[in-house]
PDB file of C-alpha atoms in Angstrom:
ATOM      1  CA  MET A   1       7.697  -3.732  15.177  1.00  0.00           C
ATOM      2  CA  TYR A   2       7.739  -6.586  12.949  1.00  0.00           C
ATOM      3  CA  LEU A   3       4.990  -9.016  14.787  1.00  0.00           C
ATOM      4  CA  VAL A   4       2.638  -5.718  15.536  1.00  0.00           C
ATOM      5  CA  THR A   5       2.521  -4.511  12.382  1.00  0.00           C
ATOM      6  CA  MET A   6       2.320  -9.049  11.472  1.00  0.00           C
ATOM      7  CA  LEU A   7      -0.494  -9.087  14.685  1.00  0.00           C
ATOM      8  CA  GLY A   8      -2.651  -6.102  13.828  1.00  0.00           C
ATOM      9  CA  ASN A   9      -2.822  -6.735   9.763  1.00  0.00           C
ATOM     10  CA  LEU A  10      -4.323 -10.498  11.389  1.00  0.00           C
ATOM     11  CA  LEU A  11      -6.736  -9.583  13.750  1.00  0.00           C
ATOM     12  CA  ILE A  12      -8.328  -7.006  11.127  1.00  0.00           C
ATOM     13  CA  ILE A  13      -8.493  -9.904   8.165  1.00  0.00           C
ATOM     14  CA  LEU A  14      -9.686 -12.595  10.932  1.00  0.00           C
ATOM     15  CA  ALA A  15     -12.192  -9.784  12.500  1.00  0.00           C
ATOM     16  CA  ILE A  16     -14.086  -8.886   8.842  1.00  0.00           C
ATOM     17  CA  SER A  17     -14.468 -12.938   7.578  1.00  0.00           C
ATOM     18  CA  SER A  18     -15.997 -13.798  11.019  1.00  0.00           C
ATOM     19  CA  ASP A  19     -18.589 -11.126  11.335  1.00  0.00           C
ATOM     20  CA  SER A  20     -21.037 -11.357   8.257  1.00  0.00           C
ATOM     21  CA  HIS A  21     -21.720  -7.831   9.411  1.00  0.00           C
ATOM     22  CA  LEU A  22     -18.599  -6.753   7.191  1.00  0.00           C
ATOM     23  CA  TYR A  23     -19.656  -8.653   4.172  1.00  0.00           C
ATOM     24  CA  THR A  24     -19.710  -5.068   2.392  1.00  0.00           C
ATOM     25  CA  PRO A  25     -17.219  -4.815  -0.622  1.00  0.00           C
ATOM     26  CA  MET A  26     -15.460  -1.600   1.746  1.00  0.00           C
ATOM     27  CA  TYR A  27     -14.170  -4.063   4.543  1.00  0.00           C
ATOM     28  CA  PHE A  28     -13.581  -6.626   1.373  1.00  0.00           C
ATOM     29  CA  PHE A  29     -11.218  -4.409   0.206  1.00  0.00           C
ATOM     30  CA  LEU A  30     -10.122  -3.339   3.391  1.00  0.00           C
ATOM     31  CA  SER A  31      -9.176  -6.841   4.632  1.00  0.00           C
ATOM     32  CA  ASN A  32      -7.378  -6.900   1.340  1.00  0.00           C
ATOM     33  CA  LEU A  33      -4.877  -4.361   1.861  1.00  0.00           C
ATOM     34  CA  SER A  34      -3.868  -5.611   5.226  1.00  0.00           C
ATOM     35  CA  ILE A  35      -3.016  -8.845   3.333  1.00  0.00           C
ATOM     36  CA  ALA A  36      -1.260  -6.421   0.736  1.00  0.00           C
ATOM     37  CA  ASP A  37       0.407  -4.282   4.099  1.00  0.00           C
ATOM     38  CA  ILE A  38       1.201  -8.091   5.066  1.00  0.00           C
ATOM     39  CA  GLY A  39       3.735  -8.243   2.103  1.00  0.00           C
ATOM     40  CA  PHE A  40       4.038  -5.586   1.824  1.00  0.00           C
ATOM     41  CA  ILE A  41       6.648  -5.343   4.965  1.00  0.00           C
ATOM     42  CA  SER A  42       7.829  -9.122   5.093  1.00  0.00           C
ATOM     43  CA  THR A  43       9.147  -8.732   1.791  1.00  0.00           C
ATOM     44  CA  THR A  44      12.121  -6.577   3.978  1.00  0.00           C
ATOM     45  CA  VAL A  45      11.505  -6.680   7.664  1.00  0.00           C
ATOM     46  CA  PRO A  46      12.851 -10.101   8.020  1.00  0.00           C
ATOM     47  CA  LYS A  47      15.930 -10.126   5.877  1.00  0.00           C
ATOM     48  CA  VAL A  48      17.064  -7.204   8.402  1.00  0.00           C
ATOM     49  CA  ILE A  49      16.457  -8.938  11.568  1.00  0.00           C
ATOM     50  CA  PHE A  50      18.116 -12.660  10.233  1.00  0.00           C
ATOM     51  CA  ASN A  51      21.041 -10.594   9.052  1.00  0.00           C
ATOM     52  CA  ILE A  52      21.188  -8.599  12.788  1.00  0.00           C
ATOM     53  CA  GLN A  53      21.007 -11.933  14.446  1.00  0.00           C
ATOM     54  CA  SER A  54      23.601 -13.600  11.991  1.00  0.00           C
ATOM     55  CA  HIS A  55      25.826 -10.783  11.932  1.00  0.00           C
ATOM     56  CA  SER A  56      25.760 -11.355   8.016  1.00  0.00           C
ATOM     57  CA  ARG A  57      25.019  -8.339   5.735  1.00  0.00           C
ATOM     58  CA  VAL A  58      25.032 -10.249   2.289  1.00  0.00           C
ATOM     59  CA  ILE A  59      22.826 -11.185  -0.099  1.00  0.00           C
ATOM     60  CA  SER A  60      22.540 -12.344  -3.347  1.00  0.00           C
ATOM     61  CA  TYR A  61      22.325 -11.378  -6.747  1.00  0.00           C
ATOM     62  CA  ALA A  62      18.648 -13.493  -7.230  1.00  0.00           C
ATOM     63  CA  GLY A  63      17.904 -12.860  -4.102  1.00  0.00           C
ATOM     64  CA  CYS A  64      17.876  -8.807  -3.553  1.00  0.00           C
ATOM     65  CA  LEU A  65      16.307  -9.173  -7.670  1.00  0.00           C
ATOM     66  CA  SER A  66      13.437 -11.058  -6.220  1.00  0.00           C
ATOM     67  CA  GLN A  67      12.632  -8.904  -2.960  1.00  0.00           C
ATOM     68  CA  LEU A  68      12.383  -5.431  -4.917  1.00  0.00           C
ATOM     69  CA  SER A  69      10.483  -7.018  -7.281  1.00  0.00           C
ATOM     70  CA  PHE A  70       7.604  -8.568  -4.896  1.00  0.00           C
ATOM     71  CA  PHE A  71       8.946  -5.353  -2.655  1.00  0.00           C
ATOM     72  CA  ASN A  72       6.564  -3.273  -6.009  1.00  0.00           C
ATOM     73  CA  PHE A  73       4.112  -5.057  -6.730  1.00  0.00           C
ATOM     74  CA  PHE A  74       2.846  -5.015  -2.752  1.00  0.00           C
ATOM     75  CA  GLY A  75       3.879  -1.474  -2.536  1.00  0.00           C
ATOM     76  CA  CYS A  76       1.787  -1.628  -6.123  1.00  0.00           C
ATOM     77  CA  MET A  77      -1.157  -3.391  -5.246  1.00  0.00           C
ATOM     78  CA  ASP A  78      -1.239  -1.219  -1.951  1.00  0.00           C
ATOM     79  CA  SER A  79      -1.697   1.521  -4.162  1.00  0.00           C
ATOM     80  CA  ALA A  80      -4.518   0.508  -6.557  1.00  0.00           C
ATOM     81  CA  LEU A  81      -6.601  -0.945  -3.899  1.00  0.00           C
ATOM     82  CA  LEU A  82      -6.710   2.513  -2.360  1.00  0.00           C
ATOM     83  CA  THR A  83      -7.855   3.524  -5.804  1.00  0.00           C
ATOM     84  CA  VAL A  84     -10.078   1.105  -5.345  1.00  0.00           C
ATOM     85  CA  MET A  85     -11.301   2.258  -1.961  1.00  0.00           C
ATOM     86  CA  ALA A  86     -11.325   5.601  -2.773  1.00  0.00           C
ATOM     87  CA  TYR A  87     -13.765   4.982  -6.307  1.00  0.00           C
ATOM     88  CA  ASP A  88     -15.806   2.541  -2.915  1.00  0.00           C
ATOM     89  CA  ARG A  89     -16.100   5.989  -0.843  1.00  0.00           C
ATOM     90  CA  PHE A  90     -17.354   7.727  -3.771  1.00  0.00           C
ATOM     91  CA  VAL A  91     -20.107   5.052  -5.216  1.00  0.00           C
ATOM     92  CA  ALA A  92     -21.302   4.716  -1.132  1.00  0.00           C
ATOM     93  CA  ILE A  93     -21.892   9.094  -1.072  1.00  0.00           C
ATOM     94  CA  CYS A  94     -22.505   9.807  -4.752  1.00  0.00           C
ATOM     95  CA  TYR A  95     -25.058   7.139  -5.618  1.00  0.00           C
ATOM     96  CA  PRO A  96     -25.966   5.848  -2.841  1.00  0.00           C
ATOM     97  CA  LEU A  97     -29.556   4.432  -3.546  1.00  0.00           C
ATOM     98  CA  HIS A  98     -27.369   2.545  -6.581  1.00  0.00           C
ATOM     99  CA  TYR A  99     -25.106   1.189  -4.068  1.00  0.00           C
ATOM    100  CA  SER A 100     -25.302  -2.456  -3.659  1.00  0.00           C
ATOM    101  CA  VAL A 101     -26.314  -2.790  -7.842  1.00  0.00           C
ATOM    102  CA  ILE A 102     -23.043  -1.227  -8.603  1.00  0.00           C
ATOM    103  CA  MET A 103     -20.640  -2.958  -6.192  1.00  0.00           C
ATOM    104  CA  ASN A 104     -21.561  -5.825  -6.179  1.00  0.00           C
ATOM    105  CA  PRO A 105     -19.960  -8.925  -5.674  1.00  0.00           C
ATOM    106  CA  HIS A 106     -18.378  -9.677  -9.012  1.00  0.00           C
ATOM    107  CA  ARG A 107     -17.448  -6.148 -10.249  1.00  0.00           C
ATOM    108  CA  CYS A 108     -15.655  -6.212  -6.815  1.00  0.00           C
ATOM    109  CA  SER A 109     -13.789  -9.561  -7.620  1.00  0.00           C
ATOM    110  CA  LEU A 110     -13.309  -7.500 -10.913  1.00  0.00           C
ATOM    111  CA  LEU A 111     -11.651  -4.476  -9.406  1.00  0.00           C
ATOM    112  CA  LEU A 112      -9.725  -7.038  -6.743  1.00  0.00           C
ATOM    113  CA  LEU A 113      -7.929  -8.902 -10.520  1.00  0.00           C
ATOM    114  CA  VAL A 114      -7.776  -5.369 -12.083  1.00  0.00           C
ATOM    115  CA  SER A 115      -5.611  -4.201  -8.626  1.00  0.00           C
ATOM    116  CA  PHE A 116      -3.839  -7.873  -9.315  1.00  0.00           C
ATOM    117  CA  ILE A 117      -2.861  -7.521 -12.792  1.00  0.00           C
ATOM    118  CA  PHE A 118      -1.580  -3.884 -12.475  1.00  0.00           C
ATOM    119  CA  SER A 119       0.291  -5.046  -9.952  1.00  0.00           C
ATOM    120  CA  LEU A 120       2.071  -8.525 -11.135  1.00  0.00           C
ATOM    121  CA  LEU A 121       2.910  -5.956 -14.672  1.00  0.00           C
ATOM    122  CA  ASP A 122       4.686  -3.249 -12.010  1.00  0.00           C
ATOM    123  CA  PHE A 123       6.129  -5.811 -10.702  1.00  0.00           C
ATOM    124  CA  LEU A 124       7.949  -7.445 -14.265  1.00  0.00           C
ATOM    125  CA  LEU A 125       8.751  -4.264 -15.931  1.00  0.00           C
ATOM    126  CA  HIS A 126      11.041  -3.398 -12.297  1.00  0.00           C
ATOM    127  CA  CYS A 127      12.379  -6.638 -12.471  1.00  0.00           C
ATOM    128  CA  LEU A 128      13.093  -7.254 -15.694  1.00  0.00           C
ATOM    129  CA  MET A 129      14.588  -3.508 -15.576  1.00  0.00           C
ATOM    130  CA  ILE A 130      16.505  -4.280 -12.829  1.00  0.00           C
ATOM    131  CA  SER A 131      17.755  -7.346 -14.532  1.00  0.00           C
ATOM    132  CA  GLN A 132      19.086  -5.022 -17.179  1.00  0.00           C
ATOM    133  CA  LEU A 133      21.936  -3.838 -15.002  1.00  0.00           C
ATOM    134  CA  SER A 134      25.376  -4.728 -14.735  1.00  0.00           C
ATOM    135  CA  PHE A 135      27.885  -5.010 -11.038  1.00  0.00           C
ATOM    136  CA  CYS A 136      31.576  -5.734 -11.468  1.00  0.00           C
ATOM    137  CA  THR A 137      32.282  -6.566  -8.198  1.00  0.00           C
ATOM    138  CA  ASN A 138      30.437  -7.515  -4.371  1.00  0.00           C
ATOM    139  CA  MET A 139      29.022  -4.151  -3.815  1.00  0.00           C
ATOM    140  CA  GLU A 140      27.232  -2.714  -0.823  1.00  0.00           C
ATOM    141  CA  ILE A 141      24.080  -1.248  -0.978  1.00  0.00           C
ATOM    142  CA  PRO A 142      23.918   1.745   1.550  1.00  0.00           C
ATOM    143  CA  HIS A 143      20.569   0.613   2.255  1.00  0.00           C
ATOM    144  CA  PHE A 144      18.322  -2.170   4.702  1.00  0.00           C
ATOM    145  CA  PHE A 145      17.104  -3.186   1.369  1.00  0.00           C
ATOM    146  CA  CYS A 146      17.519  -3.595  -2.368  1.00  0.00           C
ATOM    147  CA  ASP A 147      15.952  -0.264  -3.357  1.00  0.00           C
ATOM    148  CA  PRO A 148      15.996   0.545  -7.218  1.00  0.00           C
ATOM    149  CA  PRO A 149      17.498   3.905  -7.569  1.00  0.00           C
ATOM    150  CA  GLN A 150      20.747   3.073  -5.272  1.00  0.00           C
ATOM    151  CA  LEU A 151      21.609   0.411  -7.097  1.00  0.00           C
ATOM    152  CA  ARG A 152      20.819   1.978 -10.301  1.00  0.00           C
ATOM    153  CA  LYS A 153      24.033   4.224  -8.511  1.00  0.00           C
ATOM    154  CA  LEU A 154      25.961   1.043  -8.237  1.00  0.00           C
ATOM    155  CA  ALA A 155      25.294  -0.317 -11.515  1.00  0.00           C
ATOM    156  CA  CYS A 156      28.528  -0.901 -14.272  1.00  0.00           C
ATOM    157  CA  ASN A 157      27.160   0.118 -17.215  1.00  0.00           C
ATOM    158  CA  ASP A 158      25.365   3.114 -18.510  1.00  0.00           C
ATOM    159  CA  THR A 159      21.760   3.731 -16.916  1.00  0.00           C
ATOM    160  CA  SER A 160      20.299   6.608 -18.604  1.00  0.00           C
ATOM    161  CA  THR A 161      18.192   4.118 -20.524  1.00  0.00           C
ATOM    162  CA  ASN A 162      17.224   2.226 -17.878  1.00  0.00           C
ATOM    163  CA  LYS A 163      16.481   5.532 -15.257  1.00  0.00           C
ATOM    164  CA  ILE A 164      14.099   7.246 -18.368  1.00  0.00           C
ATOM    165  CA  LEU A 165      11.932   4.310 -18.142  1.00  0.00           C
ATOM    166  CA  ALA A 166      11.291   3.910 -14.482  1.00  0.00           C
ATOM    167  CA  TYR A 167      10.387   8.166 -14.374  1.00  0.00           C
ATOM    168  CA  CYS A 168       8.130   6.556 -16.895  1.00  0.00           C
ATOM    169  CA  ILE A 169       7.436   3.450 -15.069  1.00  0.00           C
ATOM    170  CA  GLY A 170       6.947   5.167 -11.850  1.00  0.00           C
ATOM    171  CA  ALA A 171       4.376   8.557 -13.623  1.00  0.00           C
ATOM    172  CA  ILE A 172       2.538   5.755 -14.764  1.00  0.00           C
ATOM    173  CA  PHE A 173       2.159   3.514 -12.228  1.00  0.00           C
ATOM    174  CA  GLY A 174       2.058   6.024  -9.457  1.00  0.00           C
ATOM    175  CA  GLY A 175       0.173   8.657 -11.105  1.00  0.00           C
ATOM    176  CA  ILE A 176      -3.047   5.947 -12.118  1.00  0.00           C
ATOM    177  CA  PRO A 177      -3.717   5.423  -8.779  1.00  0.00           C
ATOM    178  CA  ILE A 178      -2.867   9.051  -7.417  1.00  0.00           C
ATOM    179  CA  SER A 179      -5.721  10.027 -10.338  1.00  0.00           C
ATOM    180  CA  GLY A 180      -8.790   8.298  -9.720  1.00  0.00           C
ATOM    181  CA  ILE A 181      -8.134   8.868  -5.659  1.00  0.00           C
ATOM    182  CA  PHE A 182      -7.575  12.603  -6.404  1.00  0.00           C
ATOM    183  CA  PHE A 183     -11.003  12.385  -9.032  1.00  0.00           C
ATOM    184  CA  SER A 184     -12.888  10.676  -6.263  1.00  0.00           C
ATOM    185  CA  TYR A 185     -12.408  12.653  -3.890  1.00  0.00           C
ATOM    186  CA  TYR A 186     -12.902  15.609  -5.846  1.00  0.00           C
ATOM    187  CA  LYS A 187     -16.376  14.140  -6.207  1.00  0.00           C
ATOM    188  CA  ILE A 188     -16.903  13.343  -3.024  1.00  0.00           C
ATOM    189  CA  VAL A 189     -16.630  17.052  -2.474  1.00  0.00           C
ATOM    190  CA  SER A 190     -18.838  18.423  -4.623  1.00  0.00           C
ATOM    191  CA  SER A 191     -21.726  15.800  -3.526  1.00  0.00           C
ATOM    192  CA  ILE A 192     -20.929  16.736   0.335  1.00  0.00           C
ATOM    193  CA  LEU A 193     -20.962  20.490  -0.410  1.00  0.00           C
ATOM    194  CA  LYS A 194     -24.885  19.941  -1.392  1.00  0.00           C
ATOM    195  CA  ILE A 195     -26.213  18.447   1.845  1.00  0.00           C
ATOM    196  CA  SER A 196     -27.728  21.066   3.858  1.00  0.00           C
ATOM    197  CA  SER A 197     -27.617  20.152   7.220  1.00  0.00           C
ATOM    198  CA  SER A 198     -24.019  20.160   8.692  1.00  0.00           C
ATOM    199  CA  GLY A 199     -24.929  17.382  10.419  1.00  0.00           C
ATOM    200  CA  GLY A 200     -25.282  15.265   7.374  1.00  0.00           C
ATOM    201  CA  LYS A 201     -22.087  16.673   6.082  1.00  0.00           C
ATOM    202  CA  TYR A 202     -19.852  15.474   8.553  1.00  0.00           C
ATOM    203  CA  LYS A 203     -21.785  11.805   8.493  1.00  0.00           C
ATOM    204  CA  ALA A 204     -20.469  11.267   4.762  1.00  0.00           C
ATOM    205  CA  PHE A 205     -17.018  13.174   5.684  1.00  0.00           C
ATOM    206  CA  SER A 206     -16.578  10.899   8.627  1.00  0.00           C
ATOM    207  CA  THR A 207     -17.212   7.834   6.320  1.00  0.00           C
ATOM    208  CA  CYS A 208     -13.450   9.112   4.020  1.00  0.00           C
ATOM    209  CA  GLY A 209     -11.846   9.741   6.987  1.00  0.00           C
ATOM    210  CA  SER A 210      -9.829   6.674   7.623  1.00  0.00           C
ATOM    211  CA  HIS A 211      -9.142   5.662   3.618  1.00  0.00           C
ATOM    212  CA  LEU A 212      -8.095   9.852   3.965  1.00  0.00           C
ATOM    213  CA  SER A 213      -5.183   9.362   6.242  1.00  0.00           C
ATOM    214  CA  VAL A 214      -4.208   5.908   5.200  1.00  0.00           C
ATOM    215  CA  VAL A 215      -3.468   7.601   1.624  1.00  0.00           C
ATOM    216  CA  PHE A 216      -1.508  10.649   3.283  1.00  0.00           C
ATOM    217  CA  LEU A 217       0.692   8.466   5.183  1.00  0.00           C
ATOM    218  CA  PHE A 218       0.867   5.764   1.733  1.00  0.00           C
ATOM    219  CA  TYR A 219       1.685   9.134  -0.505  1.00  0.00           C
ATOM    220  CA  GLY A 220       3.687  11.362   1.818  1.00  0.00           C
ATOM    221  CA  THR A 221       5.838   8.853   3.128  1.00  0.00           C
ATOM    222  CA  GLY A 222       6.401   7.362  -0.295  1.00  0.00           C
ATOM    223  CA  LEU A 223       7.113  10.046  -2.668  1.00  0.00           C
ATOM    224  CA  GLY A 224       9.226  11.711  -0.110  1.00  0.00           C
ATOM    225  CA  VAL A 225      11.007   8.549  -0.035  1.00  0.00           C
ATOM    226  CA  TYR A 226      11.823   8.475  -3.809  1.00  0.00           C
ATOM    227  CA  LEU A 227      11.841  12.202  -4.722  1.00  0.00           C
ATOM    228  CA  GLY A 228      14.733  12.388  -1.462  1.00  0.00           C
ATOM    229  CA  SER A 229      16.712   9.350  -2.902  1.00  0.00           C
ATOM    230  CA  ALA A 230      16.988  11.630  -6.405  1.00  0.00           C
ATOM    231  CA  VAL A 231      18.465  14.400  -5.223  1.00  0.00           C
ATOM    232  CA  SER A 232      19.990  13.348  -2.160  1.00  0.00           C
ATOM    233  CA  HIS A 233      23.806  12.913  -1.582  1.00  0.00           C
ATOM    234  CA  PHE A 234      23.713  10.965   2.031  1.00  0.00           C
ATOM    235  CA  PRO A 235      21.771   7.671   1.265  1.00  0.00           C
ATOM    236  CA  ARG A 236      21.761   6.717   5.421  1.00  0.00           C
ATOM    237  CA  LYS A 237      19.347   9.605   5.482  1.00  0.00           C
ATOM    238  CA  VAL A 238      17.030   8.328   2.871  1.00  0.00           C
ATOM    239  CA  ALA A 239      17.289   4.871   4.346  1.00  0.00           C
ATOM    240  CA  GLY A 240      16.477   6.178   7.541  1.00  0.00           C
ATOM    241  CA  VAL A 241      13.011   8.256   6.432  1.00  0.00           C
ATOM    242  CA  SER A 242      12.468   4.630   4.307  1.00  0.00           C
ATOM    243  CA  VAL A 243      11.512   3.265   7.403  1.00  0.00           C
ATOM    244  CA  VAL A 244       8.809   4.828   7.605  1.00  0.00           C
ATOM    245  CA  TYR A 245       7.362   3.739   4.505  1.00  0.00           C
ATOM    246  CA  THR A 246       8.604  -0.097   4.610  1.00  0.00           C
ATOM    247  CA  VAL A 247       7.749  -0.759   8.336  1.00  0.00           C
ATOM    248  CA  ILE A 248       5.535   2.361   9.713  1.00  0.00           C
ATOM    249  CA  THR A 249       3.238   2.985   7.459  1.00  0.00           C
ATOM    250  CA  PRO A 250       1.722  -1.313   7.233  1.00  0.00           C
ATOM    251  CA  LEU A 251       2.032  -1.013  11.080  1.00  0.00           C
ATOM    252  CA  LEU A 252      -0.293   2.241  11.515  1.00  0.00           C
ATOM    253  CA  ASN A 253      -2.658   1.167   8.829  1.00  0.00           C
ATOM    254  CA  PRO A 254      -4.607  -1.202  11.253  1.00  0.00           C
ATOM    255  CA  PHE A 255      -4.873   0.558  13.849  1.00  0.00           C
ATOM    256  CA  ILE A 256      -6.087   3.880  12.216  1.00  0.00           C
ATOM    257  CA  TYR A 257      -9.272   1.670  10.522  1.00  0.00           C
ATOM    258  CA  SER A 258      -9.639  -0.554  14.118  1.00  0.00           C
ATOM    259  CA  LEU A 259      -9.616   3.206  16.020  1.00  0.00           C
ATOM    260  CA  ARG A 260     -11.879   5.370  13.753  1.00  0.00           C
ATOM    261  CA  ASN A 261     -14.705   2.805  12.683  1.00  0.00           C
ATOM    262  CA  ARG A 262     -17.107   1.495  15.210  1.00  0.00           C
ATOM    263  CA  ASP A 263     -18.083  -1.526  12.927  1.00  0.00           C
ATOM    264  CA  ILE A 264     -14.243  -2.767  13.028  1.00  0.00           C
ATOM    265  CA  LYS A 265     -13.844  -1.927  17.134  1.00  0.00           C
ATOM    266  CA  ARG A 266     -18.001  -3.810  17.815  1.00  0.00           C
ATOM    267  CA  ALA A 267     -15.994  -7.368  15.434  1.00  0.00           C
ATOM    268  CA  LEU A 268     -12.391  -7.274  17.165  1.00  0.00           C
ATOM    269  CA  GLN A 269     -13.834  -7.359  20.415  1.00  0.00           C
ATOM    270  CA  ARG A 270     -16.416 -10.398  19.566  1.00  0.00           C
ATOM    271  CA  LEU A 271     -13.661 -11.538  18.200  1.00  0.00           C
ATOM    272  CA  LEU A 272     -10.771 -11.500  21.158  1.00  0.00           C
ATOM    273  CA  HIS A 273     -14.009 -12.488  23.384  1.00  0.00           C
ATOM    274  CA  ARG A 274     -14.444 -15.933  21.071  1.00  0.00           C
ATOM    275  CA  ILE A 275     -10.760 -16.088  21.465  1.00  0.00           C
ATOM    276  CA  GLY A 276     -10.340 -15.685  25.043  1.00  0.00           C
TER     277      GLY A 276
END
């Protein structure tokens, strides 16, 4: 499954980079989303595979801290890029005549840089918060990776302040992207409803189908996991649901975009023909 995810996302990146017809803002952000997905799944699954092969379930404190920090970084990068892609669709549908001017290469690079800085800040804050926790002895984490909510439950010191900060950071770094996506699609739907022909409405909305599918998959499973970890008394059930969020979502993203997008299909066919 890990290799399929890597291969699918790498094919998306290679298809976009090798086809000049796909040198557009939408595909520029899609290729970066695929890079973020590769990083997202690579923070957890290789360690799980190594543990299974070596029959060892040990991870050092430094390794655990690095894993959860990079997991949050790439997860936040995914979220930020999905927001930027929603903005791209908003401009394309609501301001089609000014699209090339608004979404120029300089602005696209700037949006990518803002997404990176936004994710880096989330990375640093989570790293700082978890580093404040102290653990009495070797602990067993009831999860397949170092999940912050589970680590707080195992900490020996008082974690009430840490939890409050975590909720505040989650509200900010989760709320801003969700608000951006909601606002973009509110404007998109309002603009589509003004189109008189049903064919025009379908054509406008079909350009958002893949993005909406990925948004619902990413945020639906993510909210399910972290709301479940906050209230559930059965951590192993939460770990099972987390597999969907950490493994299945990056796996399905390239398939969703390639199966629903003719341009990507053609680019992949040309790429595979060259390789063959």
